[in-house]
Amino acid sequence: MTIEAGQPGTGQLSAGHAGAERAGAPRRPLGGLGRVALGRAGRAALLATGRAPVPDAIEPIVQAHRRHHPQADLGLLSRAYRTAEASHRGQTRKSGEAFITHPLAVTMILAELGAGTTTLVASLLHDTVEDTEVTLDQVSADFGPEVAYLVDGVTKLEKVDFGAAAEAETFRKMLVATGDDVRVMVIKLADRLHNMRTIRHMKPASQVRIAKVTRDVLIPLAERLGIQVLKTELEDIVFATLHPEEYARARSLVAAHEAVPDALLEPFAAALSRQLAEAGIAAEVTLRPRHCVSVHRVLLKRSAAPGPDGLPQGLHPADFGRLLVVVEENADCYAVLGELHTCWLPLPGEFKDFVAAPKFNLYQSLHTAVTAEGGEVIEVLVRTRQMHRVAETGVVALGDPHQPGGQSAGDELDRTDPARPGWLSRLLEWQQETPDPDAFWSTLTADLSGDREITVVTEGGETLQLRAGASCVDAAYLLGEETGHRCIGARVNGRLTALSTVLRDGDVLGILTETGLSGPVPEWLAHARTPGARLAIERWLADHPAGAPVVHTGRSADQPLPPPPPSARRGAAPVAVPAFPGAPVRLARCCTPVPPDEVTGYLIRGGSVAVHRASCPAGERMREAGRGPLTLSWVPDAAPPSGYRVTLRAEALNRPRLLADLTAAMSAEGVGIISADVEPPQELRVRHTYTIELPAAAALPVVMRAMLRVSGVYDVCRPQPAPPGEPQSEPQAEPRPGPGAAAPRSGGGSGGGNEDDRLGPGVRPSWGIHGRSAAFSDHRSVSGTRGPEG
């Protein structure tokens, strides 16, 4: 049913009807003339205008075509029909009908969709090259290279040449041709629809095989091209072929509902129409019945959810259809939505705006659901007339891409990509990497199995279209193969997350990468859902066997080489104690002082001087015990016999081979690793604490920079002991990405044989390198002067 709503007195009539009413002439019923008389009158009218008559067989096609394209070249259609009829003469289909009925039926489907003249000509000729003596060169010479390209795109490859791979290679050929002209796949879909309408004449085994291919490949392609009218009919025929009992049940429920007056949706449509008219919104309210497959899906959903009595639910009256409101302009869509949500109670979470953010298949509409009297939930779709045409016929409604005013000449607000949909571009990319027909076919069906896509926005503002169920790994490789290989982590909606995290529609994604990463690991294949990501990972793993890992921990290309450290006098006292000249000096293991740290000395047993950093809590305890601090100074170019012992902490995103890469980076700088402590990962972050021996104090910033260049490491610092009883905390002046990690265990080794040199109960960062740039957080630390202490 259709109900017109709008301003009183603004109902629009066609020009013919309006003129008849103005002239006061009575309307002649459409059945006043017989079919034969109408045909003769039409031919007479054509002859009177000097236009050549068209063959009787294509008159219905011409009439349907004229409704969408009044200025179409009928002579070209007539020539195409005569060529097809002469070529197929004597051939019959399995139903016993003349073969020419098939191209005529396919062309009629396309004409009703609104396809252009070139598409209809190619449709009439689409089987001539495959099944007759007509060659592709002849088609090109008689009808032009554009028609020949479309005919070639839908022509099957011979089994005698390709054997069992013929079907897979035929679809590969069609997809490649579709990448240049989507009309190739439109003709193929119409061809398959007519074949499915007559599938009852095939053998049972052939019926099942064809229905499965249609279900796995053709229906998803129709969905992605937005041709909803073809998709729904194909779904019902496939459903009836593969599941006849379930189809019969759904069909009987639909028939039973249609046999009684609609007591819910039709009254609601009338009420909505009146409300929109009172609000001054010109709109057309239509009841849209669900087709059999849709009813079956709703039935399964109801059966899985027990009702108040604990028993499976049956279908509700509102489950058999939805309301469609068609308006003139985009702004009217939101006006209708306002009236709906004002006059009826909307259901939370049911509103979806595909007008501002169209779906991947060009679809645009507002979706909402409201509660009617009695508690029934009614779904309502709101769209403009242009949106409705695109929603029904997809890319066909946008015209021929190679004609002036075609697909590229749309509304500036129409956020669609008709010439090369994103999903098709991605499919064409990975199919080139899959030469094996079996692998191509399995990958194609897997890629098309997802019945919907999601939209993810990168932190840089780029929009990514991914299949539902895709993970951060898929998004990384969608941004580029190199980006995927260098990926070390992800941030979703501002929080660090695992690469295996499944993305949801509307997520804001940040991919964390690092130059020189050794590439993906086999575990990523378990999280990759898109063919492009899987093929890239498999290709990299094949080129880099597991036994030969590639580690890139050296300096980046744009990082200048640091100056060589000054020669140090090994064995000389590194600290001068003016109050006790010649006294033995011991550098404390708890705070690991290194020039140019501010240090203080304390006299300990045996007459030695323990050197602590000025803020070390162990020194504070000795001061509280009555030991007076001693004034110290660093001796230039001096170093302990075994070098300076330093404790460093690295904060990183957890990944395989991180420990190996960090130790390799430190060893490459000529330092010795005394001990290493790796804490269990928390919230995808891991903390490594190393105690190393430096040949000279000047080597410390060099080692820290080398550690920071390791993929995944985002912070390198020197820990400082915390006072007894003080909880571990992060410095407020240096925020970290993500939540704080747990307090680390001591990472400086043993106390060195002296109770005054033991580590404190906790540590906290002092100064270090933070962020992804290899720069110190305080520039004074680069020059070697004292840095901030805690």
Short mmCIF file of C-alpha atoms in Angstrom, two decimals, residues 51-55 58 61-62 65-66 71-84 107 116-125 139-144 146-147 400 403:
data_model
loop_
_atom_site.label_atom_id
_atom_site.label_comp_id
_atom_site.label_asym_id
_atom_site.label_seq_id
_atom_site.Cartn_x
_atom_site.Cartn_y
_atom_site.Cartn_z
CA ARG A 51 11.17 6.42 -36.62
CA ALA A 52 11.91 2.86 -37.72
CA PRO A 53 9.68 0.28 -36.03
CA VAL A 54 11.25 -2.10 -33.51
CA PRO A 55 10.75 -5.88 -33.64
CA ILE A 58 11.58 -6.35 -27.89
CA ILE A 61 11.94 -4.04 -23.39
CA VAL A 62 11.59 -0.78 -25.31
CA HIS A 65 13.65 1.28 -21.30
CA ARG A 66 11.74 4.38 -22.38
CA GLN A 71 15.91 9.53 -25.65
CA ALA A 72 17.40 6.05 -26.03
CA ASP A 73 18.69 4.83 -29.41
CA LEU A 74 16.12 2.19 -30.34
CA GLY A 75 17.81 1.46 -33.66
CA LEU A 76 20.86 0.09 -31.84
CA LEU A 77 18.62 -2.17 -29.74
CA SER A 78 16.86 -3.43 -32.85
CA ARG A 79 20.16 -4.28 -34.56
CA ALA A 80 21.41 -6.07 -31.47
CA TYR A 81 18.24 -8.15 -31.27
CA ARG A 82 18.37 -9.14 -34.92
CA THR A 83 22.03 -10.18 -34.55
CA ALA A 84 21.28 -12.24 -31.44
CA THR A 107 17.65 -7.67 -21.09
CA GLY A 116 21.50 2.22 -20.13
CA THR A 117 21.23 1.39 -23.81
CA THR A 118 24.81 0.13 -24.05
CA THR A 119 24.17 -2.32 -21.22
CA LEU A 120 20.99 -3.60 -22.90
CA VAL A 121 22.78 -4.08 -26.22
CA ALA A 122 25.54 -6.06 -24.51
CA SER A 123 22.90 -8.08 -22.66
CA LEU A 124 21.20 -9.10 -25.89
CA LEU A 125 24.57 -10.22 -27.27
CA VAL A 139 30.78 -7.49 -32.06
CA SER A 140 33.36 -4.73 -31.74
CA ALA A 141 33.08 -3.81 -35.43
CA ASP A 142 29.26 -3.75 -35.44
CA PHE A 143 28.52 -2.29 -31.99
CA GLY A 144 31.71 -0.68 -30.76
CA GLU A 146 32.49 -0.72 -25.28
CA VAL A 147 29.83 -3.34 -26.04
CA ASP A 400 26.62 4.30 -17.30
CA GLN A 403 28.52 8.41 -20.50
#
